mmCIF file of C-alpha atoms in Angstrom:
data_model
loop_
_atom_site.group_PDB
_atom_site.id
_atom_site.type_symbol
_atom_site.label_atom_id
_atom_site.label_comp_id
_atom_site.label_asym_id
_atom_site.label_seq_id
_atom_site.Cartn_x
_atom_site.Cartn_y
_atom_site.Cartn_z
ATOM 1 C CA UNK A 1 5.690 15.235 -16.769
ATOM 2 C CA UNK A 2 7.147 11.833 -17.996
ATOM 3 C CA UNK A 3 10.675 12.987 -17.041
ATOM 4 C CA UNK A 4 9.544 14.125 -13.707
ATOM 5 C CA UNK A 5 7.590 10.976 -13.096
ATOM 6 C CA UNK A 6 10.627 8.879 -13.922
ATOM 7 C CA UNK A 7 12.949 10.949 -11.659
ATOM 8 C CA UNK A 8 10.363 10.182 -8.899
ATOM 9 C CA UNK A 9 10.743 6.393 -9.145
ATOM 10 C CA UNK A 10 13.124 4.349 -7.038
ATOM 11 C CA UNK A 11 15.989 2.395 -8.491
ATOM 12 C CA UNK A 12 14.113 -0.928 -8.915
ATOM 13 C CA UNK A 13 11.141 0.773 -10.579
ATOM 14 C CA UNK A 14 13.394 2.669 -12.864
ATOM 15 C CA UNK A 15 15.182 -0.541 -14.007
ATOM 16 C CA UNK A 16 11.788 -2.205 -14.516
ATOM 17 C CA UNK A 17 10.607 0.650 -16.529
ATOM 18 C CA UNK A 18 13.646 0.564 -18.763
ATOM 19 C CA UNK A 19 13.301 -3.187 -19.350
ATOM 20 C CA UNK A 20 9.719 -2.836 -20.245
ATOM 21 C CA UNK A 21 10.337 -0.061 -22.791
ATOM 22 C CA UNK A 22 13.754 -1.172 -24.083
ATOM 23 C CA UNK A 23 12.515 -2.485 -27.457
ATOM 24 C CA UNK A 24 10.703 0.869 -28.153
ATOM 25 C CA UNK A 25 13.894 2.871 -27.843
ATOM 26 C CA UNK A 26 15.127 4.439 -31.224
ATOM 27 C CA UNK A 27 18.294 2.813 -32.281
ATOM 28 C CA UNK A 28 20.324 6.158 -32.183
ATOM 29 C CA UNK A 29 19.383 6.477 -28.482
ATOM 30 C CA UNK A 30 21.682 3.598 -27.699
ATOM 31 C CA UNK A 31 24.669 5.376 -29.263
ATOM 32 C CA UNK A 32 23.633 8.590 -27.393
ATOM 33 C CA UNK A 33 23.382 6.650 -23.969
ATOM 34 C CA UNK A 34 26.856 5.135 -24.497
ATOM 35 C CA UNK A 35 28.334 8.525 -25.345
ATOM 36 C CA UNK A 36 26.857 10.126 -22.308
ATOM 37 C CA UNK A 37 27.905 7.548 -19.835
ATOM 38 C CA UNK A 38 30.067 9.062 -17.285
ATOM 39 C CA UNK A 39 33.466 7.558 -15.950
ATOM 40 C CA UNK A 40 33.375 6.068 -12.491
ATOM 41 C CA UNK A 41 35.866 6.464 -9.705
ATOM 42 C CA UNK A 42 38.226 3.605 -8.734
ATOM 43 C CA UNK A 43 38.189 2.742 -5.050
ATOM 44 C CA UNK A 44 41.534 4.238 -4.519
ATOM 45 C CA UNK A 45 41.863 6.808 -1.662
ATOM 46 C CA UNK A 46 45.292 8.418 -2.492
ATOM 47 C CA UNK A 47 44.463 9.817 -6.060
ATOM 48 C CA UNK A 48 41.493 10.448 -8.348
ATOM 49 C CA UNK A 49 41.486 7.661 -10.850
ATOM 50 C CA UNK A 50 38.586 7.292 -13.149
ATOM 51 C CA UNK A 51 37.451 4.119 -15.249
ATOM 52 C CA UNK A 52 35.118 3.519 -18.167
ATOM 53 C CA UNK A 53 32.151 1.281 -17.004
ATOM 54 C CA UNK A 54 30.045 -0.316 -19.563
ATOM 55 C CA UNK A 55 29.767 -3.858 -18.341
ATOM 56 C CA UNK A 56 29.391 -5.837 -15.227
ATOM 57 C CA UNK A 57 33.014 -6.921 -15.446
ATOM 58 C CA UNK A 58 34.156 -3.280 -15.679
ATOM 59 C CA UNK A 59 32.004 -2.440 -12.697
ATOM 60 C CA UNK A 60 33.747 -5.152 -10.779
ATOM 61 C CA UNK A 61 37.128 -3.560 -11.662
ATOM 62 C CA UNK A 62 36.114 -0.480 -9.709
ATOM 63 C CA UNK A 63 36.729 -2.385 -6.483
ATOM 64 C CA UNK A 64 40.194 -3.640 -7.362
ATOM 65 C CA UNK A 65 41.857 -1.944 -4.383
ATOM 66 C CA UNK A 66 39.411 -3.547 -1.971
ATOM 67 C CA UNK A 67 39.924 -6.894 -3.783
ATOM 68 C CA UNK A 68 43.705 -6.818 -3.479
ATOM 69 C CA UNK A 69 44.836 -4.436 -0.715
ATOM 70 C CA UNK A 70 48.203 -6.328 -0.464
ATOM 71 C CA UNK A 71 48.819 -5.286 -4.125
ATOM 72 C CA UNK A 72 48.081 -1.660 -3.258
ATOM 73 C CA UNK A 73 50.428 -1.807 -0.282
ATOM 74 C CA UNK A 74 53.218 -3.414 -2.345
ATOM 75 C CA UNK A 75 53.019 -0.624 -4.940
ATOM 76 C CA UNK A 76 53.115 1.995 -2.189
ATOM 77 C CA UNK A 77 56.021 0.469 -0.402
ATOM 78 C CA UNK A 78 58.187 -0.623 -3.288
ATOM 79 C CA UNK A 79 57.738 1.666 -6.319
ATOM 80 C CA UNK A 80 59.923 4.695 -6.427
ATOM 81 C CA UNK A 81 59.333 7.731 -8.736
ATOM 82 C CA UNK A 82 60.549 6.812 -12.301
ATOM 83 C CA UNK A 83 60.846 2.977 -11.630
ATOM 84 C CA UNK A 84 59.706 0.745 -14.484
ATOM 85 C CA UNK A 85 56.610 -1.373 -13.606
ATOM 86 C CA UNK A 86 55.452 -4.180 -15.861
ATOM 87 C CA UNK A 87 51.707 -5.152 -15.366
ATOM 88 C CA UNK A 88 51.430 -8.476 -17.098
ATOM 89 C CA UNK A 89 47.726 -9.362 -17.328
ATOM 90 C CA UNK A 90 46.712 -5.686 -16.857
ATOM 91 C CA UNK A 91 43.095 -6.069 -17.709
ATOM 92 C CA UNK A 92 41.357 -2.718 -17.729
ATOM 93 C CA UNK A 93 44.475 -1.092 -15.927
ATOM 94 C CA UNK A 94 43.344 -0.480 -12.340
ATOM 95 C CA UNK A 95 46.835 -1.421 -10.908
ATOM 96 C CA UNK A 96 48.607 0.221 -13.752
ATOM 97 C CA UNK A 97 46.953 3.507 -13.065
ATOM 98 C CA UNK A 98 47.612 3.263 -9.388
ATOM 99 C CA UNK A 99 51.420 2.526 -10.009
ATOM 100 C CA UNK A 100 51.444 5.641 -12.387
ATOM 101 C CA UNK A 101 49.539 8.085 -9.998
ATOM 102 C CA UNK A 102 50.608 6.918 -6.500
ATOM 103 C CA UNK A 103 51.610 9.654 -4.121
ATOM 104 C CA UNK A 104 55.201 10.509 -4.066
ATOM 105 C CA UNK A 105 55.811 9.985 -7.720
ATOM 106 C CA UNK A 106 54.688 7.140 -10.054
ATOM 107 C CA UNK A 107 56.256 4.457 -12.268
ATOM 108 C CA UNK A 108 56.684 4.231 -16.040
ATOM 109 C CA UNK A 109 54.184 1.493 -16.667
ATOM 110 C CA UNK A 110 54.038 -1.101 -19.506
ATOM 111 C CA UNK A 111 50.701 -2.689 -19.368
ATOM 112 C CA UNK A 112 50.401 -6.139 -21.236
ATOM 113 C CA UNK A 113 46.834 -7.201 -22.143
ATOM 114 C CA UNK A 114 46.073 -9.460 -25.107
ATOM 115 C CA UNK A 115 42.276 -9.407 -24.935
ATOM 116 C CA UNK A 116 41.040 -7.095 -27.684
ATOM 117 C CA UNK A 117 37.865 -6.105 -25.950
ATOM 118 C CA UNK A 118 39.656 -5.329 -22.602
ATOM 119 C CA UNK A 119 42.406 -3.567 -24.446
ATOM 120 C CA UNK A 120 40.029 -1.038 -25.673
ATOM 121 C CA UNK A 121 38.786 -0.102 -22.212
ATOM 122 C CA UNK A 122 42.542 -0.150 -20.911
ATOM 123 C CA UNK A 123 43.357 2.552 -23.567
ATOM 124 C CA UNK A 124 40.292 4.431 -22.660
ATOM 125 C CA UNK A 125 41.207 4.455 -18.997
ATOM 126 C CA UNK A 126 44.764 5.714 -19.934
ATOM 127 C CA UNK A 127 43.271 8.605 -21.725
ATOM 128 C CA UNK A 128 40.635 9.459 -19.105
ATOM 129 C CA UNK A 129 43.469 9.751 -16.469
ATOM 130 C CA UNK A 130 45.860 11.652 -18.676
ATOM 131 C CA UNK A 131 48.691 9.225 -18.215
ATOM 132 C CA UNK A 132 49.497 8.274 -21.963
ATOM 133 C CA UNK A 133 52.961 9.708 -21.400
ATOM 134 C CA UNK A 134 53.766 7.211 -18.680
ATOM 135 C CA UNK A 135 51.438 4.193 -19.293
ATOM 136 C CA UNK A 136 51.990 2.088 -22.417
ATOM 137 C CA UNK A 137 49.383 -0.551 -23.305
ATOM 138 C CA UNK A 138 51.025 -3.528 -25.095
ATOM 139 C CA UNK A 139 48.360 -5.742 -27.058
ATOM 140 C CA UNK A 140 50.323 -9.016 -26.894
ATOM 141 C CA UNK A 141 50.343 -12.225 -24.859
ATOM 142 C CA UNK A 142 53.492 -13.284 -22.965
ATOM 143 C CA UNK A 143 54.584 -16.949 -23.054
ATOM 144 C CA UNK A 144 57.529 -19.244 -23.565
ATOM 145 C CA UNK A 145 57.426 -18.916 -27.338
ATOM 146 C CA UNK A 146 57.487 -16.057 -29.734
ATOM 147 C CA UNK A 147 55.124 -16.333 -32.643
ATOM 148 C CA UNK A 148 51.369 -16.520 -33.576
ATOM 149 C CA UNK A 149 48.845 -18.085 -31.308
ATOM 150 C CA UNK A 150 45.146 -18.127 -30.320
ATOM 151 C CA UNK A 151 43.667 -16.778 -27.104
ATOM 152 C CA UNK A 152 40.527 -18.451 -25.991
ATOM 153 C CA UNK A 153 38.113 -15.760 -24.747
ATOM 154 C CA UNK A 154 35.408 -17.156 -22.323
ATOM 155 C CA UNK A 155 33.509 -13.778 -22.444
ATOM 156 C CA UNK A 156 33.608 -10.980 -25.002
ATOM 157 C CA UNK A 157 32.877 -8.268 -22.524
ATOM 158 C CA UNK A 158 35.698 -5.929 -21.635
ATOM 159 C CA UNK A 159 37.038 -6.616 -18.110
ATOM 160 C CA UNK A 160 36.349 -10.334 -18.265
ATOM 161 C CA UNK A 161 39.136 -12.744 -17.130
ATOM 162 C CA UNK A 162 39.998 -16.431 -16.904
ATOM 163 C CA UNK A 163 40.710 -16.681 -20.597
ATOM 164 C CA UNK A 164 43.239 -19.201 -21.837
ATOM 165 C CA UNK A 165 46.240 -19.047 -24.205
ATOM 166 C CA UNK A 166 46.720 -21.872 -26.619
ATOM 167 C CA UNK A 167 44.448 -24.858 -27.192
ATOM 168 C CA UNK A 168 43.183 -25.318 -23.584
ATOM 169 C CA UNK A 169 39.636 -24.695 -22.449
ATOM 170 C CA UNK A 170 38.797 -21.499 -20.585
ATOM 171 C CA UNK A 171 37.065 -21.783 -17.146
ATOM 172 C CA UNK A 172 33.408 -22.090 -17.551
ATOM 173 C CA UNK A 173 31.518 -22.951 -20.805
ATOM 174 C CA UNK A 174 34.667 -22.790 -22.953
ATOM 175 C CA UNK A 175 35.822 -20.275 -25.544
ATOM 176 C CA UNK A 176 33.338 -17.776 -27.116
ATOM 177 C CA UNK A 177 36.056 -16.797 -29.533
ATOM 178 C CA UNK A 178 39.422 -18.095 -30.367
ATOM 179 C CA UNK A 179 41.242 -14.609 -30.784
ATOM 180 C CA UNK A 180 44.318 -14.671 -32.970
ATOM 181 C CA UNK A 181 47.107 -13.316 -30.799
ATOM 182 C CA UNK A 182 50.828 -12.360 -31.010
ATOM 183 C CA UNK A 183 52.794 -14.199 -28.397
ATOM 184 C CA UNK A 184 56.251 -13.276 -27.201
ATOM 185 C CA UNK A 185 58.894 -14.316 -24.700
ATOM 186 C CA UNK A 186 59.356 -11.473 -22.322
ATOM 187 C CA UNK A 187 63.016 -11.414 -23.040
ATOM 188 C CA UNK A 188 62.308 -11.148 -26.852
ATOM 189 C CA UNK A 189 59.888 -8.393 -26.574
ATOM 190 C CA UNK A 190 62.224 -6.279 -24.418
ATOM 191 C CA UNK A 191 65.143 -6.874 -26.916
ATOM 192 C CA UNK A 192 63.048 -6.401 -30.124
ATOM 193 C CA UNK A 193 61.135 -3.349 -28.915
ATOM 194 C CA UNK A 194 63.955 -1.722 -26.837
ATOM 195 C CA UNK A 195 61.874 -1.587 -23.686
ATOM 196 C CA UNK A 196 63.570 -0.734 -20.438
ATOM 197 C CA UNK A 197 64.168 -3.543 -17.952
ATOM 198 C CA UNK A 198 61.502 -3.690 -15.285
ATOM 199 C CA UNK A 199 62.154 -2.829 -11.547
ATOM 200 C CA UNK A 200 58.901 -4.486 -10.524
ATOM 201 C CA UNK A 201 56.580 -6.931 -12.146
ATOM 202 C CA UNK A 202 52.962 -7.790 -11.324
ATOM 203 C CA UNK A 203 52.071 -11.109 -13.059
ATOM 204 C CA UNK A 204 48.532 -12.237 -13.184
ATOM 205 C CA UNK A 205 47.739 -14.462 -16.180
ATOM 206 C CA UNK A 206 45.294 -17.103 -14.929
ATOM 207 C CA UNK A 207 47.405 -20.181 -14.878
ATOM 208 C CA UNK A 208 49.916 -19.227 -17.493
ATOM 209 C CA UNK A 209 52.590 -17.832 -15.141
ATOM 210 C CA UNK A 210 55.052 -20.662 -15.585
ATOM 211 C CA UNK A 211 55.109 -20.210 -19.314
ATOM 212 C CA UNK A 212 55.712 -16.511 -18.890
ATOM 213 C CA UNK A 213 58.517 -17.078 -16.577
ATOM 214 C CA UNK A 214 60.163 -19.549 -18.767
ATOM 215 C CA UNK A 215 60.346 -17.040 -21.403
ATOM 216 C CA UNK A 216 61.883 -14.347 -19.095
ATOM 217 C CA UNK A 217 65.061 -15.882 -17.825
ATOM 218 C CA UNK A 218 67.318 -12.861 -18.704
ATOM 219 C CA UNK A 219 64.714 -10.538 -17.258
ATOM 220 C CA UNK A 220 64.300 -12.356 -14.066
ATOM 221 C CA UNK A 221 68.164 -12.540 -13.638
ATOM 222 C CA UNK A 222 68.446 -8.678 -14.026
ATOM 223 C CA UNK A 223 69.828 -7.061 -10.867
ATOM 224 C CA UNK A 224 67.423 -4.138 -11.546
ATOM 225 C CA UNK A 225 64.423 -6.296 -10.895
ATOM 226 C CA UNK A 226 63.740 -5.733 -7.252
ATOM 227 C CA UNK A 227 60.313 -7.378 -6.667
ATOM 228 C CA UNK A 228 57.547 -9.500 -8.282
ATOM 229 C CA UNK A 229 53.996 -9.992 -7.180
ATOM 230 C CA UNK A 230 52.732 -13.228 -8.860
ATOM 231 C CA UNK A 231 49.340 -14.823 -8.869
ATOM 232 C CA UNK A 232 50.110 -18.483 -8.649
ATOM 233 C CA UNK A 233 47.820 -21.424 -9.494
ATOM 234 C CA UNK A 234 48.172 -23.793 -6.615
ATOM 235 C CA UNK A 235 49.358 -26.734 -8.877
ATOM 236 C CA UNK A 236 52.234 -24.688 -10.142
ATOM 237 C CA UNK A 237 53.383 -23.558 -6.666
ATOM 238 C CA UNK A 238 56.593 -25.599 -6.559
ATOM 239 C CA UNK A 239 57.771 -24.939 -10.193
ATOM 240 C CA UNK A 240 57.027 -21.128 -10.007
ATOM 241 C CA UNK A 241 58.667 -20.766 -6.499
ATOM 242 C CA UNK A 242 61.745 -22.832 -7.686
ATOM 243 C CA UNK A 243 62.179 -20.961 -10.839
ATOM 244 C CA UNK A 244 62.121 -17.568 -9.069
ATOM 245 C CA UNK A 245 64.473 -18.579 -6.344
ATOM 246 C CA UNK A 246 66.984 -19.736 -8.853
ATOM 247 C CA UNK A 247 67.023 -16.304 -10.307
ATOM 248 C CA UNK A 248 67.671 -14.685 -6.852
ATOM 249 C CA UNK A 249 64.072 -13.808 -5.976
ATOM 250 C CA UNK A 250 62.973 -15.147 -2.493
ATOM 251 C CA UNK A 251 59.447 -15.485 -1.323
ATOM 252 C CA UNK A 252 58.834 -12.730 1.196
ATOM 253 C CA UNK A 253 55.029 -13.147 1.764
ATOM 254 C CA UNK A 254 52.103 -15.038 0.664
ATOM 255 C CA UNK A 255 48.396 -14.436 0.478
ATOM 256 C CA UNK A 256 46.067 -17.413 0.053
ATOM 257 C CA UNK A 257 42.997 -16.822 -1.999
ATOM 258 C CA UNK A 258 39.939 -18.833 -1.239
ATOM 259 C CA UNK A 259 37.225 -19.465 -3.858
ATOM 260 C CA UNK A 260 33.586 -19.288 -3.163
ATOM 261 C CA UNK A 261 33.574 -23.131 -2.847
ATOM 262 C CA UNK A 262 36.170 -22.858 -0.181
ATOM 263 C CA UNK A 263 39.092 -24.059 -2.242
ATOM 264 C CA UNK A 264 42.511 -22.455 -2.365
ATOM 265 C CA UNK A 265 42.882 -22.395 -6.090
ATOM 266 C CA UNK A 266 45.418 -19.612 -6.278
ATOM 267 C CA UNK A 267 47.739 -17.673 -4.009
ATOM 268 C CA UNK A 268 49.580 -14.333 -4.396
ATOM 269 C CA UNK A 269 53.329 -14.485 -3.671
ATOM 270 C CA UNK A 270 55.589 -11.337 -3.250
ATOM 271 C CA UNK A 271 59.060 -12.213 -4.421
ATOM 272 C CA UNK A 272 62.021 -9.865 -3.614
ATOM 273 C CA UNK A 273 65.696 -9.751 -4.560
ATOM 274 C CA UNK A 274 68.120 -9.722 -1.595
ATOM 275 C CA UNK A 275 69.926 -6.482 -1.487
ATOM 276 C CA UNK A 276 67.303 -4.805 -3.791
ATOM 277 C CA UNK A 277 67.382 -1.368 -1.943
ATOM 278 C CA UNK A 278 65.106 0.410 0.400
ATOM 279 C CA UNK A 279 61.468 0.424 -0.198
ATOM 280 C CA UNK A 280 59.670 3.665 -1.293
ATOM 281 C CA UNK A 281 57.958 5.793 1.321
#
């Protein structure tokens, strides 16, 4: 009767009931609820991609395709079957999974994500979608130096963003935890680990993009690198654009991103190499 009554409640009443009885739950019930939570489907129409959702940040990532339709369009147009795709700042892996499972053949993906909580969800999502053979999570931060550093996590939940590398202050209330992290120049990690050179790079590192590019001169100059989609903090616009142009990558298109306060804090730039070949169908 209790179960039937609960099922007869609306969503608001169900949530109120759970809040009112939360402290009476046996501790093992929380473990059982966690284990029983079903994956949710990413808002990607071209393939079935499932994500682990245990936090509000992970819930938000389910709408990644709606959030960045230009990213999905770039992946569809540019990535050919077997291309190498670097997702730098991969978070829980939404775009890595799209690149791996896109119609017509996916990419070989290397997903760089330094946040320990978020990395766990990224790995879970790789397993959920049976793409471990083509998607490799890398638990490191890319920068202009190779060594040991700290990563200021503003939020300990998986899927959170706007953390900061080094001694700066994360957006919001500051760092909840200064996580030790291995930092690498991209050129160094490719050489040291024998990674294949990328054909495409997505770079979204919340203001650290110039440092990543400064550690990637050899990679940026590689003729095999055909395109890059970069989230650019507005104060770094000139320096980022000039650096990529020097390496033969011109700005093909730009999407401005307005904050809730009406400010254009970042923009997304698609940079392509002249003569980089035809786009994928």
